[in-house]
mmCIF file of C-alpha atoms in Angstrom:
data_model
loop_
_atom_site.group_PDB
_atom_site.id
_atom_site.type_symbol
_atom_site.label_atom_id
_atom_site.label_comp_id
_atom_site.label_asym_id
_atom_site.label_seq_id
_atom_site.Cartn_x
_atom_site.Cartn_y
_atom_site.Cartn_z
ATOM 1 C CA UNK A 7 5.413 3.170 -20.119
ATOM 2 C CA UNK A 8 7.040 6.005 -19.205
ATOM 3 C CA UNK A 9 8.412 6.680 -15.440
ATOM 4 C CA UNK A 10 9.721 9.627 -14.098
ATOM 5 C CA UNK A 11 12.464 9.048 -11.788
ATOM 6 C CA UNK A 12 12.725 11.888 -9.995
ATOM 7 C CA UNK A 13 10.400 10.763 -6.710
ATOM 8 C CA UNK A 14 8.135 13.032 -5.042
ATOM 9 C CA UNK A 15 5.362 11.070 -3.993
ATOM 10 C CA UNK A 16 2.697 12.590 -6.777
ATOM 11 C CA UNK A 17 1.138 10.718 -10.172
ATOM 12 C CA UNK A 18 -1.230 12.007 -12.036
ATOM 13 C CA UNK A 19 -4.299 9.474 -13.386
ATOM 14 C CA UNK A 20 -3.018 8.560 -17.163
ATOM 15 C CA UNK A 21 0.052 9.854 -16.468
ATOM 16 C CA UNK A 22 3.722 8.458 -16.227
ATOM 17 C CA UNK A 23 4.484 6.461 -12.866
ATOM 18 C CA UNK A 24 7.084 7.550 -10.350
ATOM 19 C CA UNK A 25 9.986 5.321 -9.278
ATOM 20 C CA UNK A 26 12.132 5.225 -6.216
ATOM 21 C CA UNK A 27 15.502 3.864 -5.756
ATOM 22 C CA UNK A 28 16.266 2.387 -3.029
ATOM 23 C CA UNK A 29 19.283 0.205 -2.026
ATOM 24 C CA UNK A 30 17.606 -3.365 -1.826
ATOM 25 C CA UNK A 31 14.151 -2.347 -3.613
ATOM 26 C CA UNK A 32 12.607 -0.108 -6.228
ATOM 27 C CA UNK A 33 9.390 1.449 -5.623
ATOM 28 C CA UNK A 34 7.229 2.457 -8.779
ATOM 29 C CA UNK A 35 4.020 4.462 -8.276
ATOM 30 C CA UNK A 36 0.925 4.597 -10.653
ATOM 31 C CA UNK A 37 -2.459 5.862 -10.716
ATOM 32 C CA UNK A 38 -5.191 3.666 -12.246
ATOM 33 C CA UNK A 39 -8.933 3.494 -12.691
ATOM 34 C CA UNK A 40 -11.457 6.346 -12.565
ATOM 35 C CA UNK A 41 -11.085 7.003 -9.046
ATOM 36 C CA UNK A 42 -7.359 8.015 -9.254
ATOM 37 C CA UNK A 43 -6.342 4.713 -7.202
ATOM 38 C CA UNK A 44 -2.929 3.737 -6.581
ATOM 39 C CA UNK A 45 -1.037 0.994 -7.377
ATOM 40 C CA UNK A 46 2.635 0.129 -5.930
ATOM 41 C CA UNK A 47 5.115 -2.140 -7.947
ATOM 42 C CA UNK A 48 8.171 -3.411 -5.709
ATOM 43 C CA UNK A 49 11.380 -4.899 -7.175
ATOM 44 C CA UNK A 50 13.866 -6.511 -5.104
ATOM 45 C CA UNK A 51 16.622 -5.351 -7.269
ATOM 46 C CA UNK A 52 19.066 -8.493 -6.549
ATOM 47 C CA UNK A 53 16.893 -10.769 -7.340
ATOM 48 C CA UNK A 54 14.385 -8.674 -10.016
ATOM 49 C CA UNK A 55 11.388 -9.997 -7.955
ATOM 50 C CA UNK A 56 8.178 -8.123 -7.824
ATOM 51 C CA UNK A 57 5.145 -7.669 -6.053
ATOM 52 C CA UNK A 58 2.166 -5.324 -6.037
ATOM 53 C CA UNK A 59 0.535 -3.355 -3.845
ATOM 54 C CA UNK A 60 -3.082 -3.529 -4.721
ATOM 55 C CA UNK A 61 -4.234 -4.570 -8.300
ATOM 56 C CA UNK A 62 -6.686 -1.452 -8.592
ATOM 57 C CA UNK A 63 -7.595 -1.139 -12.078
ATOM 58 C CA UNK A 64 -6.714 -0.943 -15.664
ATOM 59 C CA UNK A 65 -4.541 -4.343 -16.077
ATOM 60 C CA UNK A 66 -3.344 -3.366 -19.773
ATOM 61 C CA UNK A 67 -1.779 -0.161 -17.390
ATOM 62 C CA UNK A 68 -0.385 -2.621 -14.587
ATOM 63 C CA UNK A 69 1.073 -5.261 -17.276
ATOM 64 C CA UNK A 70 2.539 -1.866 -19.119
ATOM 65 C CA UNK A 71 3.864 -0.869 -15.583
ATOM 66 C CA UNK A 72 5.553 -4.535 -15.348
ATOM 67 C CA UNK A 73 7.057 -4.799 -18.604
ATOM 68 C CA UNK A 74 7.082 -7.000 -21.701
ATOM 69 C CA UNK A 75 10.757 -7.672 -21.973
ATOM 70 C CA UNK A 76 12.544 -10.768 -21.264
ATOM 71 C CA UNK A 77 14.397 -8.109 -18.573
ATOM 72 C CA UNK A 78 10.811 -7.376 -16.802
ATOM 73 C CA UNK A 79 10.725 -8.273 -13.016
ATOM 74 C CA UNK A 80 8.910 -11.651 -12.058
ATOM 75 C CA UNK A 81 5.789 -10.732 -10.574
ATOM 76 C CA UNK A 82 5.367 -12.955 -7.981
ATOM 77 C CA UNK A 83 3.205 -11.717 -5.420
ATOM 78 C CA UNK A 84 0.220 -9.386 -5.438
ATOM 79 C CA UNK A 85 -1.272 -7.983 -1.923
ATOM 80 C CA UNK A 86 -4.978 -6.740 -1.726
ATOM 81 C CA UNK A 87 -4.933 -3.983 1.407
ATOM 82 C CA UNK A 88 -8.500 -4.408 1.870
ATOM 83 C CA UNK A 89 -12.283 -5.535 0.239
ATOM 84 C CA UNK A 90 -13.092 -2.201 -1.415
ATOM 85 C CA UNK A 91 -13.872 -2.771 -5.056
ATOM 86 C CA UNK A 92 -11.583 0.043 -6.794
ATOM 87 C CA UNK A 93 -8.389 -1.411 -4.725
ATOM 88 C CA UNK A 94 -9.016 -5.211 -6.797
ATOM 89 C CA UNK A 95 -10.321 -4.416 -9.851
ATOM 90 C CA UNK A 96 -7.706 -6.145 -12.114
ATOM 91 C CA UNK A 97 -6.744 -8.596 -9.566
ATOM 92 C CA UNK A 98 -8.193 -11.596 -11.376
ATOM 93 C CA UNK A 99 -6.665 -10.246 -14.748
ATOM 94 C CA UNK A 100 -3.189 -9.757 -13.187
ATOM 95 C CA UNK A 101 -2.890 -12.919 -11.147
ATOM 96 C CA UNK A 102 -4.242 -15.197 -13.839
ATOM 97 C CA UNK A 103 -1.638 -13.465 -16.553
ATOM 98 C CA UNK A 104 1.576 -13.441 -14.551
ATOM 99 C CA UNK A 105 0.436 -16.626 -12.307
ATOM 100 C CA UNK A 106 0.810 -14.301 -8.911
ATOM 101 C CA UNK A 107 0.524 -15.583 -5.834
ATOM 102 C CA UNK A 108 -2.424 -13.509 -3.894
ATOM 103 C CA UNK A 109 -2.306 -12.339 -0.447
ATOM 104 C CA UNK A 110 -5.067 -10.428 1.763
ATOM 105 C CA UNK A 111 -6.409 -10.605 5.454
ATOM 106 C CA UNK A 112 -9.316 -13.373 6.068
ATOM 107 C CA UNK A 113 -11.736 -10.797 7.323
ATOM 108 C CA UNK A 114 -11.581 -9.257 3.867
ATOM 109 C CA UNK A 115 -11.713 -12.419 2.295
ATOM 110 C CA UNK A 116 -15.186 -13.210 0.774
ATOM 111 C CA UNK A 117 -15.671 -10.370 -1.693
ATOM 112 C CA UNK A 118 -12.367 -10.524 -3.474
ATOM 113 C CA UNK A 119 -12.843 -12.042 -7.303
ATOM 114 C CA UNK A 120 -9.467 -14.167 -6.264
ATOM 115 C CA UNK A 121 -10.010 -16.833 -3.250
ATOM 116 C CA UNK A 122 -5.985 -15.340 -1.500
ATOM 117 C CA UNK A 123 -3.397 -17.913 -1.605
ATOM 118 C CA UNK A 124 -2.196 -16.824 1.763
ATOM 119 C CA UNK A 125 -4.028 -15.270 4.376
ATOM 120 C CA UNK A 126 -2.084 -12.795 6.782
ATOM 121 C CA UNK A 127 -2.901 -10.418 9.519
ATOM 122 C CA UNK A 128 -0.796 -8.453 12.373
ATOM 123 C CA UNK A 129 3.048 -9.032 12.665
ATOM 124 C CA UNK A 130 3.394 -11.702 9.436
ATOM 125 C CA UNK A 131 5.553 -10.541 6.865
ATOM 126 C CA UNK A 132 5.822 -11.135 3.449
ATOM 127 C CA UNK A 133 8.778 -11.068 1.271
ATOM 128 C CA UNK A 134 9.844 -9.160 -1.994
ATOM 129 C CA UNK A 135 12.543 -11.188 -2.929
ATOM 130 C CA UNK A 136 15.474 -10.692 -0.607
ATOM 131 C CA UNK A 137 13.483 -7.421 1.385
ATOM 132 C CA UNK A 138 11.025 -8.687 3.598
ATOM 133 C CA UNK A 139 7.372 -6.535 4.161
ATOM 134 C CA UNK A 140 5.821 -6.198 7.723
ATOM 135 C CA UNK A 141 2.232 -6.392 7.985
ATOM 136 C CA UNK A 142 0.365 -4.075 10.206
ATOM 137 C CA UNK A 143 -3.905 -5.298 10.542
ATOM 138 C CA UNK A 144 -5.482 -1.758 10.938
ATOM 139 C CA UNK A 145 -9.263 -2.459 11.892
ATOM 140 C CA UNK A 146 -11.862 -0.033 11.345
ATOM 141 C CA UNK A 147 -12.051 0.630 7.468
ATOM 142 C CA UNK A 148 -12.820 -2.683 6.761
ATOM 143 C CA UNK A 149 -12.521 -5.569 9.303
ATOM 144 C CA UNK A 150 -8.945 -6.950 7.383
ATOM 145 C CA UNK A 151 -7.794 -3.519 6.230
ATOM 146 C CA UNK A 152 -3.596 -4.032 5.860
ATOM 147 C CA UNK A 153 -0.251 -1.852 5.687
ATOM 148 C CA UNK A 154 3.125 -3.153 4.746
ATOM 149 C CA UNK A 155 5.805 -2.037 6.168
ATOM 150 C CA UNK A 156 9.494 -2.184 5.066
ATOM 151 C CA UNK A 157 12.041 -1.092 6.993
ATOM 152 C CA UNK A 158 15.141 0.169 5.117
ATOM 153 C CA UNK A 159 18.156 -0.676 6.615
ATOM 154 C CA UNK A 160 19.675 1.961 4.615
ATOM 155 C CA UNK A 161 17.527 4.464 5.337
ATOM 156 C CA UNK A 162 13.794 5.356 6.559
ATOM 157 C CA UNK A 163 10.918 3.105 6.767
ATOM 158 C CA UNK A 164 8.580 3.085 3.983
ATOM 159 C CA UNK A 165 5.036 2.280 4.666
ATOM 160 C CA UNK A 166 1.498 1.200 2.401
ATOM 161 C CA UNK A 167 -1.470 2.066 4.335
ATOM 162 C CA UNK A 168 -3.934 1.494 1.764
ATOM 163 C CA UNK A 169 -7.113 3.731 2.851
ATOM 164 C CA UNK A 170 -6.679 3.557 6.231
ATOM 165 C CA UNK A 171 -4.099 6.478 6.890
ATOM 166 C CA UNK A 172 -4.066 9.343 4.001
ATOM 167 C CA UNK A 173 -2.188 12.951 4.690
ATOM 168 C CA UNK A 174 -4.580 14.889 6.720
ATOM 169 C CA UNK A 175 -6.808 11.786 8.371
ATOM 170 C CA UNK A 176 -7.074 8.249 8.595
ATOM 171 C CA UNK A 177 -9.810 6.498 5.911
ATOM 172 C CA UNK A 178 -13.489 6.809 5.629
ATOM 173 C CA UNK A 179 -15.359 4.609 8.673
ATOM 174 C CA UNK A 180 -19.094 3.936 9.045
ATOM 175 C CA UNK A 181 -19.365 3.934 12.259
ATOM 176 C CA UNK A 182 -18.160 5.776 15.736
ATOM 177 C CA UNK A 183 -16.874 2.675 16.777
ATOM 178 C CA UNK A 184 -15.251 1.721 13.395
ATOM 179 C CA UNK A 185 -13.408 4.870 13.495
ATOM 180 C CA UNK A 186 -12.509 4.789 17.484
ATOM 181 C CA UNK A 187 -11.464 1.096 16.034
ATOM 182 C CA UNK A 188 -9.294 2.942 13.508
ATOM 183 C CA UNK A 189 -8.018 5.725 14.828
ATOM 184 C CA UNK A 190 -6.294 3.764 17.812
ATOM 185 C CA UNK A 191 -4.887 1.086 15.672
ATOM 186 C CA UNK A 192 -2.920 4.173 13.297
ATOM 187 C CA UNK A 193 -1.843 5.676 16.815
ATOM 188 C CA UNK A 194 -0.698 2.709 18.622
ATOM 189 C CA UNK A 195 0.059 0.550 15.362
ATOM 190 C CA UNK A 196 1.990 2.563 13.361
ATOM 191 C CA UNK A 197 2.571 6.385 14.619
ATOM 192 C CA UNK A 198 3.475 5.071 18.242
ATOM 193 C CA UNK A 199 6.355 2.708 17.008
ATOM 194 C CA UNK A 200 7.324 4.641 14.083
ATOM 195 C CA UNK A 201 9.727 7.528 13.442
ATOM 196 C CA UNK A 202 8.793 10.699 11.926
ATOM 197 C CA UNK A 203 11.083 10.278 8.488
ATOM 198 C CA UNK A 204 8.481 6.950 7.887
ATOM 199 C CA UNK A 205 7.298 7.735 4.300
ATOM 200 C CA UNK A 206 3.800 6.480 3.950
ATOM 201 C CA UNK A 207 2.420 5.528 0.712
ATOM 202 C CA UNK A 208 -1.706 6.032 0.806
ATOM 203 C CA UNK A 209 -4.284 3.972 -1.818
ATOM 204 C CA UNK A 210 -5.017 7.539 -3.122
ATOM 205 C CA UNK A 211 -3.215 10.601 -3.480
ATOM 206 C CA UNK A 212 0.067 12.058 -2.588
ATOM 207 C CA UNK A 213 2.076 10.938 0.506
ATOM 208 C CA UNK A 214 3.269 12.178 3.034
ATOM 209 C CA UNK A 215 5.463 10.939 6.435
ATOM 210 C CA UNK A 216 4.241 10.702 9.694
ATOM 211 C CA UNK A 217 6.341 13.438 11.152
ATOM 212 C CA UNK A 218 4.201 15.838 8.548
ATOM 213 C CA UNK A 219 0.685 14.483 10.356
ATOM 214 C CA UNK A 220 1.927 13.930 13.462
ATOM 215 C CA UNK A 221 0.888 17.195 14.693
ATOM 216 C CA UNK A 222 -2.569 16.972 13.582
ATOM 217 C CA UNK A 223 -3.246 13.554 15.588
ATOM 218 C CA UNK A 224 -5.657 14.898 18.179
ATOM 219 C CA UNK A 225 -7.185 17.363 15.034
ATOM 220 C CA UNK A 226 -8.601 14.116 13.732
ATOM 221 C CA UNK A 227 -9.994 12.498 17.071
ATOM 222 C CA UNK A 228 -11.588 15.446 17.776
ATOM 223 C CA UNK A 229 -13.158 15.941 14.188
ATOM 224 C CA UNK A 230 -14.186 11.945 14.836
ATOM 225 C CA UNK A 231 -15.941 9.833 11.774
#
């Protein structure tokens, strides 16, 4: 597979991934599946452990994203960020081939095609070999929506909100309470105890960092669900 190392935050659907360097990890980008999902593939680079951010679609495209060589990265983890369909779509076909151990919240449990190996909600972390992943439980998308957080002690944070925080407006809610639900988690969750050079990393899209939406906070709570 080809990967473009020059990070900006964009992939197109079909098109090469994106990979970022970091000290400790490396953070490849890819677009899968007919609704241009994203999936996120982090390496601790010590110890060439993986995991994955969301097994959306296309698992011929995630196994290419892994590697075939005897120098690929052991996938050993694979987080679900909440129940929608497109974000588990190969998560059967991925955990069964590379024997991944599967993580999601309870509330978003029942629905996924893989019963998770390990339940976790607000303030657990998980680790990626020797870099270690805050989670963040964002209600109001789904009931066990998730965001990982790692904090680089070399740099900024980086953050995976899944579909509850995209550039321009938290995710889709159902409800005005789901998205009152919502919106207050991203404020007091993650843009409350968060700088503004956090790099976010959305289940669609481009990203963007909270100092860029900062700004257009009360936009949003105005413009409601």
């Amino acid at each position: 597979m080809d990967v473009v190392e020059e990070y900006t935050g964009h992939v197109e659907p079909g098109g090469p991934a994106a990979r970022r360097t970091l000290d400790a990890l490396t953070i490849t980008k890819i677009s899968v599946g007919p609704m241009d999902n994203n999936a996120y593939l982090l390496v601790c680079r010590r110890t060439h452990e993986a995991l994955l951010v969301d097994a959306a679609n296309d698992p011929e495209r995630l196994s290419d994203l892994i590697g075939h060589g005897d120098d690929r990265p052991t996938l050993r983890t694979i987080v679900t960020t909440h129940q929608h369909e497109d974000h588990w779509g190969a998560l059967g076909a991925v955990a069964g081939a590379y024997g991944a151990n599967t993580i999601a919240h309870e509330a978003d449990a029942d629905v996924l095609p893989v019963p998770p190996d390990q339940y976790v909600t607000q303030g657990d972390t998980v680790p990626v070999g020797d870099a270690v992943l805050e989670v963040i439980h964002l209600r109001g998308h789904t009931p066990g929506s998730v965001a990982l957080l790692y904090r680089d002690p070399a740099g900024h944070p980086h953050l995976f909100t899944g579909d509850s925080l995209f550039p321009g407006g938290v995710g889709r809610t159902t409800s005005p309470e789901n998205f009152t639900s919502l919106i207050n988690d991203v404020k007091s969750r993650i843009f409350d105890q968060l700088p503004d050079d956090t790099w976010f990393y959305p289940g669609h899209g481009d990203d963007s960092t909270l100092g860029e939406e900062r700004p257009k906070l009360d936009e949003w709570c105005e413009r409601g669900w």
